[in-house]
PDB file of C-alpha atoms in Angstrom:
ATOM      1  CA  MET A  20      22.971 -18.378 -77.658  1.00 49.00           C
ATOM      2  CA  SER A  21      25.753 -18.683 -80.229  1.00 67.00           C
ATOM      3  CA  ARG A  22      26.415 -15.617 -82.328  1.00 91.00           C
ATOM      4  CA  THR A  23      25.323 -15.472 -85.941  1.00 96.00           C
ATOM      5  CA  VAL A  24      25.745 -13.312 -88.998  1.00 98.00           C
ATOM      6  CA  THR A  25      22.230 -11.862 -89.325  1.00 97.00           C
ATOM      7  CA  VAL A  26      20.871 -10.325 -92.518  1.00 96.00           C
ATOM      8  CA  GLY A  27      17.673  -8.366 -93.054  1.00 94.00           C
ATOM      9  CA  LEU A  28      15.875  -9.783 -96.080  1.00 92.00           C
ATOM     10  CA  ASP A  29      12.864  -8.299 -97.883  1.00 88.00           C
ATOM     11  CA  GLY A  30      13.294  -9.794-101.361  1.00 88.00           C
ATOM     12  CA  SER A  31      14.695  -6.618-102.951  1.00 88.00           C
ATOM     13  CA  PRO A  32      17.846  -6.847-105.124  1.00 90.00           C
ATOM     14  CA  GLU A  33      19.874  -5.035-102.491  1.00 90.00           C
ATOM     15  CA  SER A  34      18.768  -7.390 -99.708  1.00 92.00           C
ATOM     16  CA  LEU A  35      19.574 -10.430-101.877  1.00 94.00           C
ATOM     17  CA  ALA A  36      23.062  -9.026-102.500  1.00 94.00           C
ATOM     18  CA  ALA A  37      23.389  -8.471 -98.751  1.00 95.00           C
ATOM     19  CA  ALA A  38      22.362 -12.090 -98.064  1.00 96.00           C
ATOM     20  CA  GLU A  39      24.974 -13.388-100.520  1.00 97.00           C
ATOM     21  CA  TRP A  40      27.679 -11.220 -98.940  1.00 97.00           C
ATOM     22  CA  ALA A  41      26.569 -12.303 -95.465  1.00 97.00           C
ATOM     23  CA  ALA A  42      26.870 -15.976 -96.449  1.00 97.00           C
ATOM     24  CA  ARG A  43      30.476 -15.435 -97.531  1.00 97.00           C
ATOM     25  CA  GLU A  44      31.170 -13.524 -94.319  1.00 98.00           C
ATOM     26  CA  ALA A  45      29.612 -16.293 -92.226  1.00 97.00           C
ATOM     27  CA  ARG A  46      31.943 -18.794 -93.874  1.00 97.00           C
ATOM     28  CA  LEU A  47      34.970 -16.573 -93.147  1.00 96.00           C
ATOM     29  CA  ARG A  48      33.949 -16.316 -89.497  1.00 96.00           C
ATOM     30  CA  GLY A  49      32.829 -19.928 -89.087  1.00 96.00           C
ATOM     31  CA  LEU A  50      29.389 -18.784 -87.896  1.00 97.00           C
ATOM     32  CA  PRO A  51      25.784 -19.661 -88.786  1.00 97.00           C
ATOM     33  CA  LEU A  52      23.859 -17.340 -91.076  1.00 98.00           C
ATOM     34  CA  ARG A  53      20.407 -16.156 -90.042  1.00 97.00           C
ATOM     35  CA  LEU A  54      17.978 -14.593 -92.504  1.00 96.00           C
ATOM     36  CA  VAL A  55      15.370 -12.327 -90.924  1.00 94.00           C
ATOM     37  CA  ASN A  56      12.301 -11.068 -92.757  1.00 92.00           C
ATOM     38  CA  VAL A  57      10.341  -8.429 -90.849  1.00 90.00           C
ATOM     39  CA  TRP A  58       6.618  -8.670 -91.504  1.00 82.00           C
ATOM     40  CA  GLU A  59       4.902  -5.354 -90.948  1.00 75.00           C
ATOM     41  CA  PRO A  60       1.110  -6.015 -90.906  1.00 69.00           C
ATOM     42  CA  GLN A  61      -0.747  -3.718 -93.274  1.00 61.00           C
ATOM     43  CA  PRO A  62      -4.307  -2.393 -92.867  1.00 57.00           C
ATOM     44  CA  TYR A  63      -6.847  -4.572 -94.626  1.00 49.00           C
ATOM     45  CA  ILE A  64      -7.910  -1.659 -96.810  1.00 45.00           C
ATOM     46  CA  GLN A  65      -4.547  -1.799 -98.607  1.00 51.00           C
ATOM     47  CA  ALA A  66      -5.137  -5.382 -99.762  1.00 50.00           C
ATOM     48  CA  PRO A  67      -8.892  -6.011 -99.986  1.00 53.00           C
ATOM     49  CA  LEU A  68      -8.542  -8.939-102.395  1.00 49.00           C
ATOM     50  CA  LEU A  69      -5.655 -10.772-100.748  1.00 49.00           C
ATOM     51  CA  GLY A  70      -6.083 -10.146 -97.052  1.00 49.00           C
ATOM     52  CA  GLY A  71      -3.392  -9.915 -94.383  1.00 50.00           C
ATOM     53  CA  GLU A  72      -2.913 -13.662 -93.901  1.00 52.00           C
ATOM     54  CA  THR A  73      -2.333 -14.237 -97.613  1.00 53.00           C
ATOM     55  CA  LEU A  74       0.189 -11.407 -97.797  1.00 54.00           C
ATOM     56  CA  GLN A  75       2.025 -12.783 -94.782  1.00 58.00           C
ATOM     57  CA  HIS A  76       2.120 -16.232 -96.385  1.00 56.00           C
ATOM     58  CA  TRP A  77       3.758 -14.762 -99.483  1.00 58.00           C
ATOM     59  CA  ALA A  78       6.195 -12.810 -97.318  1.00 64.00           C
ATOM     60  CA  GLU A  79       7.161 -15.996 -95.453  1.00 74.00           C
ATOM     61  CA  ARG A  80       8.365 -17.468 -98.726  1.00 82.00           C
ATOM     62  CA  ILE A  81      11.066 -14.800 -99.117  1.00 83.00           C
ATOM     63  CA  PRO A  82      13.480 -15.958 -96.395  1.00 86.00           C
ATOM     64  CA  ARG A  83      12.632 -19.641 -96.864  1.00 90.00           C
ATOM     65  CA  GLU A  84      13.305 -19.677-100.606  1.00 92.00           C
ATOM     66  CA  GLU A  85      16.431 -17.541-100.316  1.00 92.00           C
ATOM     67  CA  ALA A  86      17.737 -19.857 -97.584  1.00 94.00           C
ATOM     68  CA  ASP A  87      17.278 -22.835 -99.921  1.00 95.00           C
ATOM     69  CA  GLU A  88      19.203 -21.099-102.698  1.00 96.00           C
ATOM     70  CA  LEU A  89      22.001 -20.009-100.371  1.00 96.00           C
ATOM     71  CA  ARG A  90      22.389 -23.571 -99.060  1.00 96.00           C
ATOM     72  CA  LEU A  91      23.027 -24.738-102.619  1.00 97.00           C
ATOM     73  CA  ARG A  92      25.742 -22.111-103.152  1.00 96.00           C
ATOM     74  CA  HIS A  93      27.192 -22.331 -99.633  1.00 97.00           C
ATOM     75  CA  PRO A  94      26.743 -25.928 -98.413  1.00 97.00           C
ATOM     76  CA  ASP A  95      29.334 -25.425 -95.664  1.00 96.00           C
ATOM     77  CA  VAL A  96      27.339 -22.639 -93.971  1.00 97.00           C
ATOM     78  CA  GLU A  97      24.563 -23.380 -91.475  1.00 97.00           C
ATOM     79  CA  ILE A  98      21.585 -21.266 -92.563  1.00 97.00           C
ATOM     80  CA  SER A  99      18.295 -20.541 -90.821  1.00 96.00           C
ATOM     81  CA  ALA A 100      15.375 -18.286 -91.754  1.00 95.00           C
ATOM     82  CA  ASP A 101      12.863 -16.480 -89.557  1.00 92.00           C
ATOM     83  CA  GLN A 102      10.011 -14.050 -89.955  1.00 90.00           C
ATOM     84  CA  VAL A 103       9.360 -11.500 -87.206  1.00 91.00           C
ATOM     85  CA  ALA A 104       6.398  -9.123 -86.952  1.00 88.00           C
ATOM     86  CA  GLY A 105       6.880  -5.428 -86.314  1.00 89.00           C
ATOM     87  CA  ARG A 106       8.435  -2.327 -87.790  1.00 88.00           C
ATOM     88  CA  PRO A 107      11.747  -3.145 -89.544  1.00 88.00           C
ATOM     89  CA  GLY A 108      13.599  -0.108 -88.183  1.00 87.00           C
ATOM     90  CA  THR A 109      12.773  -1.226 -84.633  1.00 89.00           C
ATOM     91  CA  VAL A 110      12.859  -5.011 -84.985  1.00 92.00           C
ATOM     92  CA  LEU A 111      16.174  -5.396 -86.809  1.00 93.00           C
ATOM     93  CA  PRO A 112      18.288  -3.733 -84.078  1.00 92.00           C
ATOM     94  CA  GLU A 113      16.587  -5.977 -81.514  1.00 93.00           C
ATOM     95  CA  GLU A 114      17.184  -9.112 -83.617  1.00 93.00           C
ATOM     96  CA  ALA A 115      20.855  -8.170 -83.955  1.00 93.00           C
ATOM     97  CA  ARG A 116      21.521  -8.057 -80.216  1.00 92.00           C
ATOM     98  CA  ASP A 117      22.935 -11.595 -80.204  1.00 90.00           C
ATOM     99  CA  ALA A 118      24.504 -11.365 -83.661  1.00 95.00           C
ATOM    100  CA  GLU A 119      28.154 -10.990 -84.559  1.00 96.00           C
ATOM    101  CA  LEU A 120      27.039  -8.405 -87.087  1.00 95.00           C
ATOM    102  CA  LEU A 121      23.934  -7.267 -88.951  1.00 96.00           C
ATOM    103  CA  VAL A 122      24.014  -7.078 -92.758  1.00 97.00           C
ATOM    104  CA  LEU A 123      21.629  -4.902 -94.773  1.00 95.00           C
ATOM    105  CA  GLY A 124      21.297  -3.852 -98.399  1.00 92.00           C
ATOM    106  CA  SER A 125      21.405  -0.385 -99.924  1.00 85.00           C
ATOM    107  CA  ARG A 126      20.253   0.630-103.376  1.00 75.00           C
ATOM    108  CA  GLY A 127      22.160   1.723-106.453  1.00 57.00           C
ATOM    109  CA  LEU A 128      23.292   5.166-107.497  1.00 52.00           C
ATOM    110  CA  SER A 129      20.737   7.952-107.392  1.00 49.00           C
ATOM    111  CA  SER A 130      20.446  10.922-109.685  1.00 43.00           C
ATOM    112  CA  VAL A 131      22.869  12.843-107.474  1.00 46.00           C
ATOM    113  CA  ALA A 132      25.530  10.128-107.770  1.00 47.00           C
ATOM    114  CA  GLY A 133      25.026   8.781-104.271  1.00 50.00           C
ATOM    115  CA  PHE A 134      23.712   5.487-102.944  1.00 51.00           C
ATOM    116  CA  LEU A 135      20.159   5.454-101.644  1.00 58.00           C
ATOM    117  CA  VAL A 136      20.296   4.337 -98.029  1.00 68.00           C
ATOM    118  CA  GLY A 137      16.715   3.733 -96.936  1.00 73.00           C
ATOM    119  CA  SER A 138      15.155   4.833 -93.681  1.00 79.00           C
ATOM    120  CA  VAL A 139      15.200   1.276 -92.310  1.00 83.00           C
ATOM    121  CA  ALA A 140      18.927   0.896 -92.940  1.00 86.00           C
ATOM    122  CA  MET A 141      19.713   4.309 -91.465  1.00 87.00           C
ATOM    123  CA  ALA A 142      17.636   3.549 -88.372  1.00 86.00           C
ATOM    124  CA  ALA A 143      19.385   0.199 -87.957  1.00 88.00           C
ATOM    125  CA  VAL A 144      22.824   1.792 -88.284  1.00 91.00           C
ATOM    126  CA  ALA A 145      21.930   4.472 -85.734  1.00 89.00           C
ATOM    127  CA  HIS A 146      20.400   2.153 -83.128  1.00 89.00           C
ATOM    128  CA  THR A 147      22.020  -1.290 -83.481  1.00 91.00           C
ATOM    129  CA  GLU A 148      24.508  -2.085 -80.756  1.00 91.00           C
ATOM    130  CA  ARG A 149      26.401  -4.532 -82.978  1.00 94.00           C
ATOM    131  CA  PRO A 150      28.398  -3.751 -86.149  1.00 96.00           C
ATOM    132  CA  VAL A 151      26.213  -3.152 -89.212  1.00 96.00           C
ATOM    133  CA  VAL A 152      27.413  -3.808 -92.772  1.00 97.00           C
ATOM    134  CA  LEU A 153      25.670  -2.135 -95.714  1.00 95.00           C
ATOM    135  CA  VAL A 154      26.025  -3.920 -99.053  1.00 95.00           C
ATOM    136  CA  ARG A 155      25.293  -2.374-102.439  1.00 91.00           C
ATOM    137  CA  ALA A 156      22.766  -3.970-104.770  1.00 86.00           C
ATOM    138  CA  GLN A 157      25.442  -4.555-107.423  1.00 85.00           C
ATOM    139  CA  GLU A 158      27.941  -6.202-105.050  1.00 89.00           C
ATOM    140  CA  ARG A 159      29.406  -9.501-106.336  1.00 90.00           C
ATOM    141  CA  ALA A 160      31.977 -11.924-104.929  1.00 91.00           C
ATOM    142  CA  GLU A 161      34.424 -11.087-107.716  1.00 91.00           C
ATOM    143  CA  ASP A 162      34.323  -7.419-106.714  1.00 92.00           C
ATOM    144  CA  GLU A 163      36.247  -8.329-103.560  1.00 94.00           C
ATOM    145  CA  ARG A 164      39.264  -9.383-105.606  1.00 92.00           C
ATOM    146  CA  PRO A 165      41.316  -7.665-108.332  1.00 88.00           C
ATOM    147  CA  PRO A 166      40.793  -9.188-111.802  1.00 87.00           C
ATOM    148  CA  GLY A 167      42.776 -12.357-112.384  1.00 86.00           C
ATOM    149  CA  THR A 168      43.652 -12.961-108.719  1.00 88.00           C
ATOM    150  CA  THR A 169      42.270 -14.896-105.771  1.00 88.00           C
ATOM    151  CA  ALA A 170      43.539 -12.458-103.129  1.00 94.00           C
ATOM    152  CA  TYR A 171      41.163 -10.044-101.448  1.00 97.00           C
ATOM    153  CA  ARG A 172      41.351  -6.332-102.021  1.00 97.00           C
ATOM    154  CA  PRO A 173      42.519  -4.465 -98.897  1.00 98.00           C
ATOM    155  CA  VAL A 174      40.329  -3.599 -95.951  1.00 98.00           C
ATOM    156  CA  VAL A 175      40.196   0.172 -95.396  1.00 98.00           C
ATOM    157  CA  LEU A 176      39.772   1.731 -91.953  1.00 98.00           C
ATOM    158  CA  GLY A 177      38.889   5.348 -91.282  1.00 96.00           C
ATOM    159  CA  LEU A 178      40.527   6.260 -87.970  1.00 94.00           C
ATOM    160  CA  ASP A 179      40.268   9.353 -85.801  1.00 89.00           C
ATOM    161  CA  VAL A 180      43.605   9.373 -83.977  1.00 87.00           C
ATOM    162  CA  ARG A 181      42.311  11.877 -81.428  1.00 83.00           C
ATOM    163  CA  SER A 182      40.158   9.133 -79.907  1.00 83.00           C
ATOM    164  CA  PRO A 183      41.037   5.744 -81.456  1.00 87.00           C
ATOM    165  CA  ASP A 184      38.656   3.080 -80.209  1.00 92.00           C
ATOM    166  CA  ASP A 185      39.771  -0.501 -79.609  1.00 95.00           C
ATOM    167  CA  THR A 186      36.439  -1.948 -80.774  1.00 96.00           C
ATOM    168  CA  VAL A 187      36.760  -0.353 -84.214  1.00 96.00           C
ATOM    169  CA  LEU A 188      40.456  -1.185 -84.527  1.00 97.00           C
ATOM    170  CA  GLU A 189      39.940  -4.828 -83.563  1.00 97.00           C
ATOM    171  CA  PHE A 190      37.074  -5.232 -86.039  1.00 98.00           C
ATOM    172  CA  ALA A 191      39.179  -3.839 -88.894  1.00 98.00           C
ATOM    173  CA  PHE A 192      42.316  -5.852 -88.071  1.00 98.00           C
ATOM    174  CA  ASP A 193      40.266  -9.024 -87.627  1.00 98.00           C
ATOM    175  CA  ALA A 194      38.505  -8.461 -90.975  1.00 98.00           C
ATOM    176  CA  ALA A 195      41.849  -8.048 -92.739  1.00 98.00           C
ATOM    177  CA  ALA A 196      43.305 -11.117 -90.999  1.00 98.00           C
ATOM    178  CA  ARG A 197      40.356 -13.316 -91.995  1.00 98.00           C
ATOM    179  CA  ARG A 198      40.747 -12.192 -95.606  1.00 97.00           C
ATOM    180  CA  ALA A 199      44.547 -12.565 -95.497  1.00 97.00           C
ATOM    181  CA  THR A 200      44.844  -9.077 -96.950  1.00 98.00           C
ATOM    182  CA  SER A 201      46.349  -5.736 -96.019  1.00 98.00           C
ATOM    183  CA  LEU A 202      44.750  -3.056 -93.872  1.00 98.00           C
ATOM    184  CA  HIS A 203      44.906   0.512 -95.149  1.00 98.00           C
ATOM    185  CA  VAL A 204      44.364   2.985 -92.320  1.00 97.00           C
ATOM    186  CA  ILE A 205      43.315   6.481 -93.367  1.00 95.00           C
ATOM    187  CA  HIS A 206      43.418   9.455 -91.041  1.00 92.00           C
ATOM    188  CA  GLY A 207      42.301  12.752 -92.510  1.00 85.00           C
ATOM    189  CA  TRP A 208      42.528  16.165 -90.916  1.00 75.00           C
ATOM    190  CA  SER A 209      41.489  19.692 -91.770  1.00 67.00           C
ATOM    191  CA  LEU A 210      43.871  22.002 -93.610  1.00 60.00           C
ATOM    192  CA  PRO A 211      45.487  24.870 -91.641  1.00 55.00           C
ATOM    193  CA  PRO A 212      43.269  27.984 -91.301  1.00 55.00           C
ATOM    194  CA  TYR A 213      45.308  30.087 -93.725  1.00 50.00           C
ATOM    195  CA  PHE A 214      44.046  27.932 -96.608  1.00 51.00           C
ATOM    196  CA  ALA A 215      40.507  29.170 -95.930  1.00 49.00           C
ATOM    197  CA  TYR A 216      41.605  32.807 -96.014  1.00 50.00           C
ATOM    198  CA  GLY A 217      43.783  32.507 -99.115  1.00 53.00           C
ATOM    199  CA  LEU A 218      46.977  33.373 -97.226  1.00 50.00           C
ATOM    200  CA  PRO A 219      50.381  32.089 -98.396  1.00 56.00           C
ATOM    201  CA  ALA A 220      51.106  28.537 -97.322  1.00 58.00           C
ATOM    202  CA  ASP A 221      53.821  27.800 -94.786  1.00 60.00           C
ATOM    203  CA  PRO A 222      55.719  24.738 -96.122  1.00 66.00           C
ATOM    204  CA  ARG A 223      57.673  24.277 -92.898  1.00 71.00           C
ATOM    205  CA  LEU A 224      54.539  24.340 -90.753  1.00 62.00           C
ATOM    206  CA  ASN A 225      52.798  21.957 -93.168  1.00 62.00           C
ATOM    207  CA  ALA A 226      55.686  19.509 -92.943  1.00 67.00           C
ATOM    208  CA  GLU A 227      55.694  19.662 -89.154  1.00 72.00           C
ATOM    209  CA  LEU A 228      51.942  19.069 -88.972  1.00 68.00           C
ATOM    210  CA  ASP A 229      52.158  16.163 -91.419  1.00 71.00           C
ATOM    211  CA  ALA A 230      54.952  14.572 -89.389  1.00 80.00           C
ATOM    212  CA  GLN A 231      53.013  14.978 -86.148  1.00 82.00           C
ATOM    213  CA  ARG A 232      49.904  13.368 -87.634  1.00 82.00           C
ATOM    214  CA  ALA A 233      51.934  10.496 -89.058  1.00 86.00           C
ATOM    215  CA  ASP A 234      53.631   9.883 -85.700  1.00 90.00           C
ATOM    216  CA  THR A 235      50.289   9.951 -83.872  1.00 90.00           C
ATOM    217  CA  LEU A 236      48.785   7.469 -86.334  1.00 93.00           C
ATOM    218  CA  ALA A 237      51.770   5.133 -86.042  1.00 93.00           C
ATOM    219  CA  GLU A 238      51.559   5.244 -82.240  1.00 94.00           C
ATOM    220  CA  ALA A 239      47.840   4.380 -82.269  1.00 94.00           C
ATOM    221  CA  LEU A 240      48.471   1.380 -84.514  1.00 96.00           C
ATOM    222  CA  ARG A 241      51.606   0.042 -82.815  1.00 96.00           C
ATOM    223  CA  PRO A 242      49.887  -2.320 -80.300  1.00 96.00           C
ATOM    224  CA  TRP A 243      47.559  -3.649 -83.008  1.00 97.00           C
ATOM    225  CA  ARG A 244      50.451  -4.395 -85.330  1.00 96.00           C
ATOM    226  CA  GLN A 245      51.880  -6.505 -82.508  1.00 97.00           C
ATOM    227  CA  LYS A 246      48.550  -8.243 -81.890  1.00 97.00           C
ATOM    228  CA  PHE A 247      48.047  -9.007 -85.604  1.00 98.00           C
ATOM    229  CA  PRO A 248      51.612  -9.487 -86.917  1.00 97.00           C
ATOM    230  CA  ALA A 249      50.424 -11.245 -90.091  1.00 97.00           C
ATOM    231  CA  VAL A 250      48.417  -8.220 -91.233  1.00 98.00           C
ATOM    232  CA  GLU A 251      50.281  -5.812 -93.480  1.00 97.00           C
ATOM    233  CA  VAL A 252      49.364  -2.279 -92.404  1.00 97.00           C
ATOM    234  CA  VAL A 253      49.552   0.686 -94.762  1.00 96.00           C
ATOM    235  CA  GLU A 254      49.340   4.008 -92.918  1.00 94.00           C
ATOM    236  CA  ARG A 255      47.781   6.773 -94.986  1.00 92.00           C
ATOM    237  CA  PRO A 256      47.639  10.128 -93.139  1.00 88.00           C
ATOM    238  CA  ARG A 257      46.015  12.692 -95.433  1.00 85.00           C
ATOM    239  CA  SER A 258      45.159  16.377 -95.196  1.00 81.00           C
ATOM    240  CA  GLY A 259      41.652  17.291 -96.279  1.00 81.00           C
ATOM    241  CA  LYS A 260      38.171  15.972 -95.621  1.00 87.00           C
ATOM    242  CA  PRO A 261      38.303  12.395 -94.222  1.00 91.00           C
ATOM    243  CA  ALA A 262      35.099  11.368 -95.997  1.00 92.00           C
ATOM    244  CA  ASN A 263      36.541  12.241 -99.408  1.00 93.00           C
ATOM    245  CA  HIS A 264      39.636  10.120 -98.812  1.00 94.00           C
ATOM    246  CA  LEU A 265      37.559   7.189 -97.559  1.00 95.00           C
ATOM    247  CA  VAL A 266      35.185   7.298-100.515  1.00 94.00           C
ATOM    248  CA  ASP A 267      38.147   7.349-102.907  1.00 95.00           C
ATOM    249  CA  ALA A 268      39.783   4.413-101.115  1.00 96.00           C
ATOM    250  CA  SER A 269      36.548   2.388-101.185  1.00 95.00           C
ATOM    251  CA  ARG A 270      36.877   1.951-104.961  1.00 94.00           C
ATOM    252  CA  ASP A 271      39.709  -0.525-104.395  1.00 95.00           C
ATOM    253  CA  ALA A 272      38.579  -2.030-101.077  1.00 97.00           C
ATOM    254  CA  SER A 273      36.898  -5.294-100.159  1.00 97.00           C
ATOM    255  CA  LEU A 274      35.465  -3.652 -97.029  1.00 98.00           C
ATOM    256  CA  LEU A 275      35.458  -0.139 -95.565  1.00 98.00           C
ATOM    257  CA  VAL A 276      35.299   0.164 -91.763  1.00 98.00           C
ATOM    258  CA  VAL A 277      34.204   3.280 -89.882  1.00 96.00           C
ATOM    259  CA  GLY A 278      33.118   3.923 -86.309  1.00 94.00           C
ATOM    260  CA  ARG A 279      29.974   5.399 -84.784  1.00 92.00           C
ATOM    261  CA  ARG A 280      29.736   6.869 -81.307  1.00 87.00           C
ATOM    262  CA  THR A 281      26.861   5.443 -79.291  1.00 81.00           C
ATOM    263  CA  ARG A 282      26.297   8.614 -77.292  1.00 66.00           C
ATOM    264  CA  ARG A 283      22.747   9.896 -77.513  1.00 60.00           C
ATOM    265  CA  SER A 284      21.445  13.433 -77.543  1.00 56.00           C
ATOM    266  CA  PRO A 285      17.940  14.603 -76.568  1.00 50.00           C
ATOM    267  CA  LEU A 286      17.111  14.483 -80.279  1.00 51.00           C
ATOM    268  CA  GLY A 287      18.053  10.800 -80.591  1.00 52.00           C
ATOM    269  CA  ALA A 288      20.962   8.786 -81.955  1.00 57.00           C
ATOM    270  CA  HIS A 289      23.272  10.294 -84.566  1.00 69.00           C
ATOM    271  CA  ILE A 290      25.541   8.668 -87.123  1.00 81.00           C
ATOM    272  CA  GLY A 291      28.111  11.424 -87.583  1.00 84.00           C
ATOM    273  CA  PRO A 292      28.964  13.419 -90.731  1.00 88.00           C
ATOM    274  CA  VAL A 293      31.878  11.275 -91.943  1.00 90.00           C
ATOM    275  CA  THR A 294      30.013   7.984 -91.532  1.00 90.00           C
ATOM    276  CA  HIS A 295      26.893   9.505 -93.080  1.00 88.00           C
ATOM    277  CA  ALA A 296      28.851  10.627 -96.157  1.00 89.00           C
ATOM    278  CA  VAL A 297      30.582   7.264 -96.490  1.00 92.00           C
ATOM    279  CA  LEU A 298      27.291   5.362 -96.331  1.00 91.00           C
ATOM    280  CA  HIS A 299      25.932   7.380 -99.247  1.00 88.00           C
ATOM    281  CA  HIS A 300      29.002   7.486-101.478  1.00 90.00           C
ATOM    282  CA  ALA A 301      31.422   4.593-100.786  1.00 92.00           C
ATOM    283  CA  THR A 302      31.258   1.882-103.448  1.00 91.00           C
ATOM    284  CA  SER A 303      32.450  -1.077-101.349  1.00 95.00           C
ATOM    285  CA  PRO A 304      30.521  -2.717 -98.492  1.00 96.00           C
ATOM    286  CA  VAL A 305      30.684  -0.450 -95.424  1.00 96.00           C
ATOM    287  CA  ALA A 306      30.939  -1.736 -91.846  1.00 97.00           C
ATOM    288  CA  VAL A 307      29.779   0.713 -89.170  1.00 96.00           C
ATOM    289  CA  VAL A 308      31.113  -0.283 -85.759  1.00 96.00           C
ATOM    290  CA  PRO A 309      29.468   1.313 -82.692  1.00 94.00           C
ATOM    291  CA  HIS A 310      31.707   2.356 -79.823  1.00 91.00           C
ATOM    292  CA  ASP A 311      31.593   4.438 -76.644  1.00 85.00           C
TER     293      ASP A 311
END
């Protein structure tokens, strides 16, 4: 089975924005786009006048009608639409097994100035074995480019140099290459302990630590610079919380890429604190790439 760009579609504004983004991504990758609507049968008591079959018929129209509209806007992209029964948080990871990536929507800003990432999206991010991209409801094609230009904004990668993973690095470099844009790689680290205790700073030690982090970041990126020589790489080692730096960088990014370890605990899959914070506060589309 050939890979596709798969998008979960439920008719909400955020899922429609995700479908539009996914169509553009499918064109960049030269892949078909597949729209998936998950039909979760409801008890008859919740719809005594319509009935389950009528509700399902209306739900079937969502992917079909959106596919028709996307074909008009993206005639060069092969588009299909399917409806699958089950629970969305379980079905979508299964439907994404043969996909290049899964695209989902997330809502607008909440009262606490963070994006509302629903339970379905969080479950999909935590359990999907393929990369998952979350797209904001307000996302538009022009947001990917600075005003008055046709060039893409940079792709931003959050990288942990202690355990850099090739899967995450390749996804980020490939995304930047397809967009013919630069890749900004951010590595953040905690401040020295004396900051927490209010002790005087040691400028010499700070400089040495900064230099070591910069050298480690450059070493991790060296083979990927050689593999993708056309991609301009901007190395941005920063002291402080990595999530804060990534959220700030997302304001001028076309895509933000972070990793997620696939290790499981007895309590289930976990996303990780940095990725969790980025999903709720980054303003650009966020790609979460699972890795060992």
